[in-house]
């Protein structure tokens, strides 16, 4: 059995190897634990689940209390007080209110457990090229994490199944601390920040204790933080078997005596959420048309471009004449509560899935480390990123024209190469802000490198076509145009 408050279920790496520890051990110990799961997306899902769990049972009453929590472990007595009354709420096999499940889904047959592991092919997700049936039995820990991840981050199983509160395939941003315990607290909102985020919330009961009703119309702003973090879009129930002898879990490999093999899930369970819920881990963006905001949405990865092209959206909140963005509320809070205290840098963890309807196309997991001086250089960071994207546009455009005249299909290759090679330049840019106070110089040198890269890539890819007189002539024209295009790009 797995009870998230009581059992040892958190897979961590410690000085003594990989083990499963309890929630209590994690919060009261000063051992430097780190999550250890076989897949990066499941690891991030575990972090999100733990952050949400801490938010529910141990929301700090003030910014000062939050800082204190991040600094040192709580005592066993404090832990005991906080979790009082919660053990019943996070039990995967509770008889009347099982964690993130219902007791009576209307389903004729069970679905294999593998379907809960996003991207595995039990259904139509073939993105990761595993064989069907690879995961047949899992332990309670993996079942709980997969259940939470599916409900929070996956697209719907099909048109008959609702996706999570944000829809599927939205990215999450978190702060990363020196170990797991500190990381959790960096991502938990204190009461004041929570109240500010959702001033009109009037229902904060966990979904499995007060289920969403079929056909219900729900105003997003009325959903409380705890209810929203553990939103339960499906009516499903896990199928568990108690075994005489332990088996090895098909996901994490640890031995378990309770094996989860599948789940019952109701089709056509419908309800409607109106508006966008301000998810604490999600940046949101919008377009501006005729000075009005439109198409407000949660940020997703753009499948064709690397994560850094969206760095401004993870790290900053801004509005221009064309579009706008707010970063995730936990990032906002970090700047208010932690920076300038004991933290001299901001390490962003970004992860999620890119999907097309029910199919998962890819999963991503990225880390951006920003030094303290980033604070005073925000404007330069924003402009440097925008300029680097503009360089890409100029390069691709010129490569396309060159191809039109010479038959060279090089524009896509040019874009891909540019993206690959700028990745390390961006991380270098972030680091350089800490070495030199002069943000403008750092950003200008970065931009010069991006331009140099664009020139090199154009040169390289067009070279095989420069042997013919027409190709050589066209090369000279486009090289000139590229240079003049690049000159116009400034910070
Ligand atoms: Zn497992």
Coordinates of C-alpha atoms and ligand atoms in Angstrom, one line a residue:
X1 CA 0.0 0.0 0.0
X2 CA 1.1 3.6 -0.5
X3 CA 0.1 6.5 1.7
X4 CA 2.0 9.6 0.6
X5 CA 2.1 10.9 4.2
X6 CA 3.0 7.7 5.9
X7 CA 4.8 5.3 3.6
X8 CA 8.4 5.4 2.4
X9 CA 7.7 6.2 -1.3
X10 CA 10.0 9.0 -2.3
X11 CA 12.8 7.6 -4.6
X12 CA 16.0 9.5 -3.7
X13 CA 19.7 9.4 -4.2
X14 CA 21.6 9.9 -1.0
X15 CA 25.1 9.2 0.2
X16 CA 24.1 5.6 0.8
X17 CA 22.7 5.0 -2.7
X18 CA 19.1 4.9 -4.1
X19 CA 16.3 4.3 -1.6
X20 CA 12.7 5.3 -0.9
X21 CA 12.2 7.6 2.0
X22 CA 9.1 9.0 3.7
X23 CA 7.7 12.5 3.5
X24 CA 8.6 13.0 7.2
X25 CA 12.2 11.9 6.6
X26 CA 12.4 14.4 3.7
X27 CA 11.1 17.3 5.7
X28 CA 12.8 16.8 9.0
X29 CA 16.2 15.6 7.9
X30 CA 19.1 17.7 6.8
X31 CA 20.6 15.0 4.6
X32 CA 21.1 16.3 1.1
X33 CA 18.6 14.1 -0.8
X34 CA 18.1 14.3 -4.6
X35 CA 15.3 12.7 -6.6
X36 CA 16.3 9.5 -8.5
X37 CA 13.9 8.2 -11.1
X38 CA 14.6 6.4 -14.3
X39 CA 12.9 9.1 -16.5
X40 CA 13.5 12.8 -16.3
X41 CA 9.8 13.6 -16.8
X42 CA 8.8 11.3 -14.0
X43 CA 11.4 12.9 -11.8
X44 CA 10.0 16.4 -12.5
X45 CA 6.5 15.0 -11.9
X46 CA 7.7 13.7 -8.5
X47 CA 9.0 17.1 -7.7
X48 CA 5.7 18.7 -8.7
X49 CA 3.8 16.2 -6.7
X50 CA 5.9 16.9 -3.6
X51 CA 5.7 20.6 -4.0
X52 CA 1.9 20.3 -4.2
X53 CA 1.8 18.0 -1.2
X54 CA 3.9 20.5 0.9
X55 CA 1.6 23.3 -0.3
X56 CA -1.4 21.4 0.9
X57 CA -0.2 20.3 4.3
X58 CA 2.4 22.8 5.3
X59 CA 1.7 26.2 3.6
X60 CA 3.9 28.7 5.5
X61 CA 1.9 31.6 7.0
X62 CA 4.3 34.3 5.9
X63 CA 7.4 35.0 3.8
X64 CA 9.6 35.0 6.9
X65 CA 8.2 31.5 7.8
X66 CA 8.9 30.3 4.3
X67 CA 12.5 31.5 4.4
X68 CA 12.9 29.7 7.7
X69 CA 11.6 26.5 6.2
X70 CA 13.9 26.6 3.3
X71 CA 16.8 27.3 5.6
X72 CA 16.5 24.4 8.1
X73 CA 14.5 21.2 8.5
X74 CA 11.4 21.2 10.7
X75 CA 11.3 19.3 13.9
X76 CA 9.5 16.0 14.3
X77 CA 7.0 17.7 16.5
X78 CA 6.3 20.4 14.0
X79 CA 5.9 17.8 11.3
X80 CA 3.4 15.8 13.5
X81 CA 1.3 18.9 14.1
X82 CA 1.2 19.8 10.4
X83 CA 0.2 16.4 9.0
X84 CA -2.5 15.8 11.6
X85 CA -5.7 14.8 9.8
X86 CA -4.0 14.4 6.4
X87 CA -3.0 10.8 6.5
X88 CA -6.5 9.8 5.3
X89 CA -6.4 12.2 2.4
X90 CA -3.3 10.8 0.6
X91 CA -3.9 7.0 0.8
X92 CA -3.8 5.3 -2.6
X93 CA -6.1 2.6 -1.4
X94 CA -8.4 4.4 1.0
X95 CA -11.8 2.6 1.0
X96 CA -13.9 5.8 0.5
X97 CA -11.6 8.5 -0.7
X98 CA -8.6 7.0 -2.5
X99 CA -5.9 9.5 -3.5
X100 CA -6.8 11.1 -6.9
X101 CA -9.4 8.4 -7.7
X102 CA -13.1 7.6 -7.3
X103 CA -14.4 4.4 -5.9
X104 CA -17.0 3.7 -8.6
X105 CA -16.0 4.6 -12.1
X106 CA -18.4 3.4 -14.8
X107 CA -16.0 1.3 -16.9
X108 CA -16.5 -2.2 -18.4
X109 CA -12.8 -3.1 -18.5
X110 CA -9.4 -2.1 -17.1
X111 CA -6.8 -0.3 -19.0
X112 CA -3.2 -1.5 -18.6
X113 CA -1.1 0.6 -16.1
X114 CA 1.4 1.5 -18.8
X115 CA -1.2 4.0 -20.2
X116 CA -0.6 6.2 -17.1
X117 CA 3.1 6.5 -18.1
X118 CA 2.9 9.4 -20.5
X119 CA 4.4 8.6 -23.9
X120 CA 4.3 4.8 -23.6
X121 CA 2.4 3.0 -26.2
X122 CA -0.8 1.7 -24.6
X123 CA -3.0 3.6 -27.0
X124 CA -1.6 6.1 -29.4
X125 CA 1.5 7.5 -27.7
X126 CA 4.5 6.1 -29.5
X127 CA 6.9 8.9 -28.9
X128 CA 9.5 7.1 -26.9
X129 CA 9.6 3.8 -28.8
X130 CA 9.0 1.5 -26.0
X131 CA 7.2 -1.8 -26.7
X132 CA 3.6 -2.2 -25.6
X133 CA 3.4 -4.2 -22.4
X134 CA 6.8 -3.2 -21.2
X135 CA 5.4 -1.9 -17.9
X136 CA 2.9 -4.4 -16.6
X137 CA 3.1 -4.1 -12.8
X138 CA 4.3 -1.1 -10.8
X139 CA 4.8 -0.2 -7.2
X140 CA 2.6 2.2 -5.3
X141 CA 5.1 4.9 -5.5
X142 CA 5.3 4.8 -9.3
X143 CA 1.5 4.4 -9.5
X144 CA 1.0 7.6 -7.4
X145 CA 3.5 9.6 -9.4
X146 CA 2.2 8.5 -12.7
X147 CA -1.4 9.1 -11.7
X148 CA -0.5 12.7 -10.6
X149 CA 1.6 13.3 -13.7
X150 CA -1.2 12.1 -16.0
X151 CA -3.8 14.3 -14.3
X152 CA -1.5 17.4 -14.3
X153 CA 0.5 17.3 -17.4
X154 CA -0.8 14.9 -20.0
X155 CA -3.2 15.6 -22.9
X156 CA -6.6 13.7 -22.6
X157 CA -6.4 9.9 -23.3
X158 CA -8.9 10.6 -26.1
X159 CA -11.7 13.0 -27.1
X160 CA -13.8 11.2 -24.5
X161 CA -11.4 12.0 -21.7
X162 CA -10.7 15.4 -20.1
X163 CA -7.1 16.6 -19.8
X164 CA -5.9 18.5 -16.7
X165 CA -6.9 21.9 -15.5
X166 CA -4.5 23.6 -18.0
X167 CA -5.1 21.2 -20.9
X168 CA -2.3 18.9 -22.0
X169 CA 1.3 19.6 -23.0
X170 CA 1.9 22.7 -20.9
X171 CA 5.3 23.4 -19.5
X172 CA 6.2 23.8 -15.8
X173 CA 8.9 26.0 -14.3
X174 CA 10.4 25.5 -10.9
X175 CA 13.3 26.9 -8.9
X176 CA 16.1 24.5 -8.1
X177 CA 17.8 24.6 -4.7
X178 CA 20.8 22.9 -3.3
X179 CA 19.0 19.7 -2.4
X180 CA 15.4 18.3 -2.6
X181 CA 14.2 19.7 0.6
X182 CA 15.3 23.2 -0.2
X183 CA 14.0 22.9 -3.7
X184 CA 10.5 22.0 -2.4
X185 CA 10.3 25.1 -0.2
X186 CA 11.5 27.4 -3.0
X187 CA 8.4 26.4 -4.9
X188 CA 5.8 26.6 -2.2
X189 CA 3.7 29.8 -2.0
X190 CA 3.3 31.3 1.4
X191 CA -0.2 32.2 2.5
X192 CA 0.0 35.9 1.4
X193 CA 1.2 35.0 -2.1
X194 CA -1.5 32.3 -2.4
X195 CA -4.2 34.7 -1.3
X196 CA -3.0 37.2 -3.8
X197 CA -3.0 34.7 -6.6
X198 CA -6.5 33.4 -6.0
X199 CA -8.4 36.1 -4.0
X200 CA -11.8 34.7 -5.1
X201 CA -11.2 31.0 -4.4
X202 CA -14.1 29.5 -2.5
X203 CA -13.6 25.8 -3.0
X204 CA -10.4 24.4 -1.7
X205 CA -11.4 20.8 -0.9
X206 CA -9.3 18.0 -2.6
X207 CA -11.2 16.6 -5.6
X208 CA -11.4 13.1 -4.2
X209 CA -13.0 14.4 -1.0
X210 CA -15.5 16.5 -2.9
X211 CA -15.6 15.3 -6.5
X212 CA -16.3 17.4 -9.5
X213 CA -19.9 16.8 -10.6
X214 CA -20.8 15.6 -14.1
X215 CA -21.9 18.6 -16.2
X216 CA -20.6 21.1 -13.6
X217 CA -19.7 24.6 -14.8
X218 CA -16.8 25.9 -12.8
X219 CA -15.3 29.4 -12.7
X220 CA -11.5 28.9 -12.7
X221 CA -10.9 31.7 -10.2
X222 CA -13.1 30.0 -7.6
X223 CA -10.8 26.9 -7.5
X224 CA -8.6 27.0 -4.5
X225 CA -4.9 26.3 -4.6
X226 CA -4.9 22.8 -3.2
X227 CA -7.9 21.7 -5.2
X228 CA -6.3 23.1 -8.4
X229 CA -2.8 21.6 -7.8
X230 CA -4.4 18.1 -7.4
X231 CA -7.1 18.6 -10.0
X232 CA -8.6 15.3 -11.0
X233 CA -10.0 15.5 -14.5
X234 CA -10.8 11.7 -14.8
X235 CA -13.0 9.4 -12.8
X236 CA -10.7 6.5 -12.5
X237 CA -9.6 3.8 -10.0
X238 CA -6.4 1.9 -9.8
X239 CA -6.4 -1.9 -9.8
X240 CA -4.1 -3.3 -7.1
X241 CA -3.1 -6.8 -6.2
X242 CA -1.5 -7.9 -2.9
X243 CA 1.1 -10.5 -3.8
X244 CA 2.5 -13.3 -1.7
X245 CA 6.0 -12.7 -2.8
X246 CA 7.5 -9.3 -3.8
X247 CA 7.9 -8.5 -7.5
X248 CA 10.2 -5.9 -9.1
X249 CA 8.4 -2.7 -10.2
X250 CA 8.2 -2.4 -14.0
X251 CA 9.2 1.3 -13.8
X252 CA 11.6 1.8 -10.9
X253 CA 12.8 -1.7 -10.4
X254 CA 12.4 -1.7 -6.6
X255 CA 10.6 -4.7 -5.0
X256 CA 6.9 -4.3 -4.0
X257 CA 4.3 -6.5 -2.5
X258 CA 1.4 -4.4 -3.7
X259 CA 1.4 -4.3 -7.5
X260 CA -0.7 -2.0 -9.7
X261 CA -1.5 -3.6 -13.0
X262 CA -4.2 -1.2 -14.5
X263 CA -7.1 1.1 -13.8
X264 CA -10.8 1.5 -14.4
X265 CA -11.6 4.8 -16.2
X266 CA -14.9 6.3 -17.1
X267 CA -15.4 7.7 -20.6
X268 CA -17.4 10.8 -21.3
X269 CA -17.1 12.4 -17.9
X270 CA -17.7 16.0 -18.8
X271 CA -17.5 19.3 -17.0
X272 CA -16.5 22.8 -18.0
X273 CA -13.9 25.2 -16.5
X274 CA -14.4 28.8 -17.5
X275 CA -11.3 31.0 -17.6
X276 CA -7.7 30.3 -16.9
X277 CA -6.6 29.1 -13.5
X278 CA -3.4 30.9 -12.4
X279 CA -1.4 27.7 -12.0
X280 CA 1.6 28.5 -9.7
X281 CA 4.1 26.5 -11.9
X282 CA 2.9 27.8 -15.2
X283 CA 3.9 30.9 -17.2
X284 CA 1.0 32.4 -19.2
X285 CA 1.2 34.5 -22.4
X286 CA -1.2 36.3 -24.7
X287 CA -1.4 38.3 -27.9
X288 CA -2.3 42.0 -28.2
X289 CA -4.6 43.1 -30.9
X290 CA -6.1 46.6 -31.1
X291 CA -4.7 47.2 -27.6
X292 CA -6.7 44.3 -26.2
X293 CA -5.3 41.1 -24.8
X294 CA -6.5 38.0 -26.6
X295 CA -5.7 34.3 -26.7
X296 CA -4.4 34.1 -23.2
X297 CA -2.9 30.7 -22.7
X298 CA -0.4 28.6 -20.7
X299 CA 3.0 28.4 -22.2
X300 CA 4.0 25.2 -24.1
X301 CA 7.3 24.2 -25.6
X302 CA 7.6 25.1 -29.3
X303 CA 8.5 21.8 -30.7
X304 CA 10.8 23.2 -33.4
X305 CA 12.8 25.6 -31.3
X306 CA 15.1 25.1 -28.3
X307 CA 14.1 26.1 -24.8
X308 CA 16.2 29.2 -24.7
X309 CA 14.0 31.0 -27.3
X310 CA 11.4 31.1 -24.6
X311 CA 13.7 32.1 -21.8
X312 CA 12.2 35.6 -21.5
X313 CA 8.8 33.9 -20.9
X314 CA 10.1 31.7 -18.1
X315 CA 12.1 34.3 -16.4
X316 CA 10.4 37.6 -17.0
X317 CA 6.9 39.3 -17.1
X318 CA 6.5 41.8 -19.8
X319 CA 4.1 43.3 -22.3
X320 CA 4.9 44.8 -25.7
X321 CA 2.6 46.3 -28.3
X322 CA 2.2 42.8 -29.8
X323 CA 2.2 40.3 -26.9
X324 CA 2.7 39.8 -23.3
X325 CA 3.6 37.3 -20.7
X326 CA 3.6 36.6 -16.9
X327 CA 6.1 34.2 -15.5
X328 CA 5.0 31.4 -13.1
X329 CA 3.9 32.7 -9.7
X330 CA 6.6 30.7 -7.9
X331 CA 9.2 32.5 -9.9
X332 CA 7.7 35.9 -8.9
X333 CA 7.7 34.9 -5.3
X334 CA 11.3 33.7 -5.4
X335 CA 12.4 37.2 -6.4
X336 CA 10.4 38.8 -3.6
X337 CA 11.2 36.3 -0.8
X338 CA 14.6 34.6 -1.5
X339 CA 16.8 36.7 -3.7
X340 CA 19.2 38.9 -1.7
X341 CA 18.8 36.7 1.3
X342 CA 20.9 33.6 1.2
X343 CA 20.4 33.0 -2.5
X344 CA 22.7 34.6 -5.0
X345 CA 21.4 32.9 -8.1
X346 CA 18.2 31.7 -9.7
X347 CA 18.3 28.2 -11.2
X348 CA 15.3 27.5 -13.4
X349 CA 14.1 24.0 -14.1
X350 CA 11.8 23.8 -17.1
X351 CA 10.1 20.7 -18.3
X352 CA 7.1 19.3 -20.1
X353 CA 5.7 17.5 -23.0
X354 CA 5.0 18.7 -26.6
X355 CA 1.8 17.0 -27.8
X356 CA -0.5 17.0 -30.8
X357 CA -3.9 16.1 -29.4
X358 CA -3.5 12.8 -27.6
X359 CA -0.1 12.0 -29.1
X360 CA 3.1 13.0 -27.2
X361 CA 5.7 14.2 -29.7
X362 CA 8.6 14.8 -27.3
X363 CA 9.5 15.5 -23.7
X364 CA 11.9 18.1 -22.5
X365 CA 13.7 18.9 -19.4
X366 CA 16.1 21.9 -19.3
X367 CA 18.0 23.9 -16.7
X368 CA 18.9 27.6 -16.8
X369 CA 21.2 29.0 -14.2
X370 CA 21.1 32.8 -13.7
X371 CA 23.5 34.6 -11.4
X372 CA 22.3 37.3 -9.0
X373 CA 23.5 40.1 -11.4
X374 CA 20.9 38.9 -13.7
X375 CA 18.5 41.0 -11.7
X376 CA 20.1 44.2 -12.7
X377 CA 20.6 43.0 -16.3
X378 CA 17.1 41.8 -17.0
X379 CA 16.6 44.3 -19.7
X380 CA 19.7 43.2 -21.5
X381 CA 18.9 39.6 -21.1
X382 CA 15.5 40.2 -22.7
X383 CA 16.9 42.2 -25.6
X384 CA 19.8 39.7 -26.1
X385 CA 17.4 36.8 -26.4
X386 CA 15.1 38.8 -28.8
X387 CA 18.1 39.8 -30.9
X388 CA 19.4 36.2 -31.1
X389 CA 16.0 35.2 -32.4
X390 CA 16.0 38.0 -34.9
X391 CA 19.4 36.8 -36.2
X392 CA 17.9 33.4 -36.7
X393 CA 15.1 34.9 -38.7
X394 CA 17.5 36.9 -40.9
X395 CA 19.7 33.8 -41.5
X396 CA 16.8 31.6 -42.4
X397 CA 15.3 34.2 -44.7
X398 CA 18.5 34.7 -46.6
X399 CA 19.1 31.0 -46.9
X400 CA 15.6 30.6 -48.2
X401 CA 16.2 33.2 -50.9
X402 CA 19.5 31.7 -51.9
X403 CA 17.7 28.4 -52.2
X404 CA 15.0 29.8 -54.4
X405 CA 17.5 31.1 -56.9
X406 CA 19.9 28.1 -56.8
X407 CA 17.8 25.1 -55.8
X408 CA 19.7 24.8 -52.5
X409 CA 17.3 23.5 -49.8
X410 CA 19.4 24.9 -46.9
X411 CA 17.1 27.2 -44.9
X412 CA 15.9 24.5 -42.5
X413 CA 19.3 23.1 -42.0
X414 CA 20.6 26.7 -41.4
X415 CA 17.9 27.2 -38.7
X416 CA 18.6 23.9 -37.0
X417 CA 22.4 24.4 -37.0
X418 CA 22.0 27.9 -35.6
X419 CA 19.8 26.7 -32.8
X420 CA 22.1 23.9 -31.9
X421 CA 25.2 26.1 -31.8
X422 CA 23.5 29.0 -29.9
X423 CA 22.5 26.8 -27.0
X424 CA 25.9 27.0 -25.3
X425 CA 26.2 30.7 -26.2
X426 CA 23.0 31.4 -24.2
X427 CA 24.2 29.5 -21.1
X428 CA 27.5 31.4 -21.5
X429 CA 25.6 34.7 -21.7
X430 CA 23.8 33.9 -18.4
X431 CA 27.0 33.1 -16.7
X432 CA 28.8 36.2 -18.0
X433 CA 26.3 38.5 -16.4
X434 CA 27.9 37.4 -13.1
X435 CA 31.4 38.0 -14.1
X436 CA 30.9 41.5 -15.4
X437 CA 28.6 44.1 -14.1
X438 CA 28.4 45.8 -17.4
X439 CA 25.3 44.1 -18.9
X440 CA 25.4 45.9 -22.1
X441 CA 28.9 44.8 -23.0
X442 CA 28.0 41.2 -22.2
X443 CA 24.9 41.3 -24.3
X444 CA 26.6 43.0 -27.2
X445 CA 29.4 40.4 -27.3
X446 CA 26.8 37.7 -27.2
X447 CA 24.9 39.3 -30.1
X448 CA 28.2 39.6 -32.1
X449 CA 28.8 35.9 -31.6
X450 CA 25.3 35.0 -32.8
X451 CA 25.8 37.1 -35.9
X452 CA 29.2 35.6 -36.6
X453 CA 27.6 32.2 -36.2
X454 CA 24.9 33.1 -38.7
X455 CA 27.5 34.3 -41.3
X456 CA 29.5 31.0 -40.8
X457 CA 26.5 28.8 -41.2
X458 CA 25.4 30.6 -44.4
X459 CA 28.9 30.4 -45.8
X460 CA 29.2 26.7 -45.0
X461 CA 25.8 25.6 -46.3
X462 CA 26.0 27.7 -49.5
X463 CA 29.6 26.6 -50.4
X464 CA 28.6 23.6 -52.5
X465 CA 26.5 25.8 -54.7
X466 CA 29.1 28.5 -55.2
X467 CA 30.9 26.5 -57.9
X468 CA 28.5 27.5 -60.7
X469 CA 28.7 31.1 -62.0
X470 CA 25.0 31.6 -61.1
X471 CA 25.5 30.2 -57.6
X472 CA 28.5 32.4 -57.0
X473 CA 26.7 35.5 -58.2
X474 CA 23.7 34.7 -56.0
X475 CA 25.9 33.9 -53.1
X476 CA 27.5 37.4 -53.3
X477 CA 24.1 39.0 -53.4
X478 CA 22.7 37.1 -50.5
X479 CA 25.8 37.4 -48.4
X480 CA 25.6 41.2 -48.8
X481 CA 21.9 41.1 -47.9
X482 CA 22.6 38.9 -44.9
X483 CA 25.2 41.3 -43.7
X484 CA 23.0 44.3 -44.1
X485 CA 20.2 42.5 -42.4
X486 CA 22.4 41.5 -39.5
X487 CA 23.7 45.1 -39.1
X488 CA 20.2 46.3 -38.5
X489 CA 19.8 43.9 -35.5
X490 CA 20.7 45.8 -32.4
X491 CA 20.1 45.4 -28.7
Ligands
LIG1 ZN1 8.2 1.7 -8.8

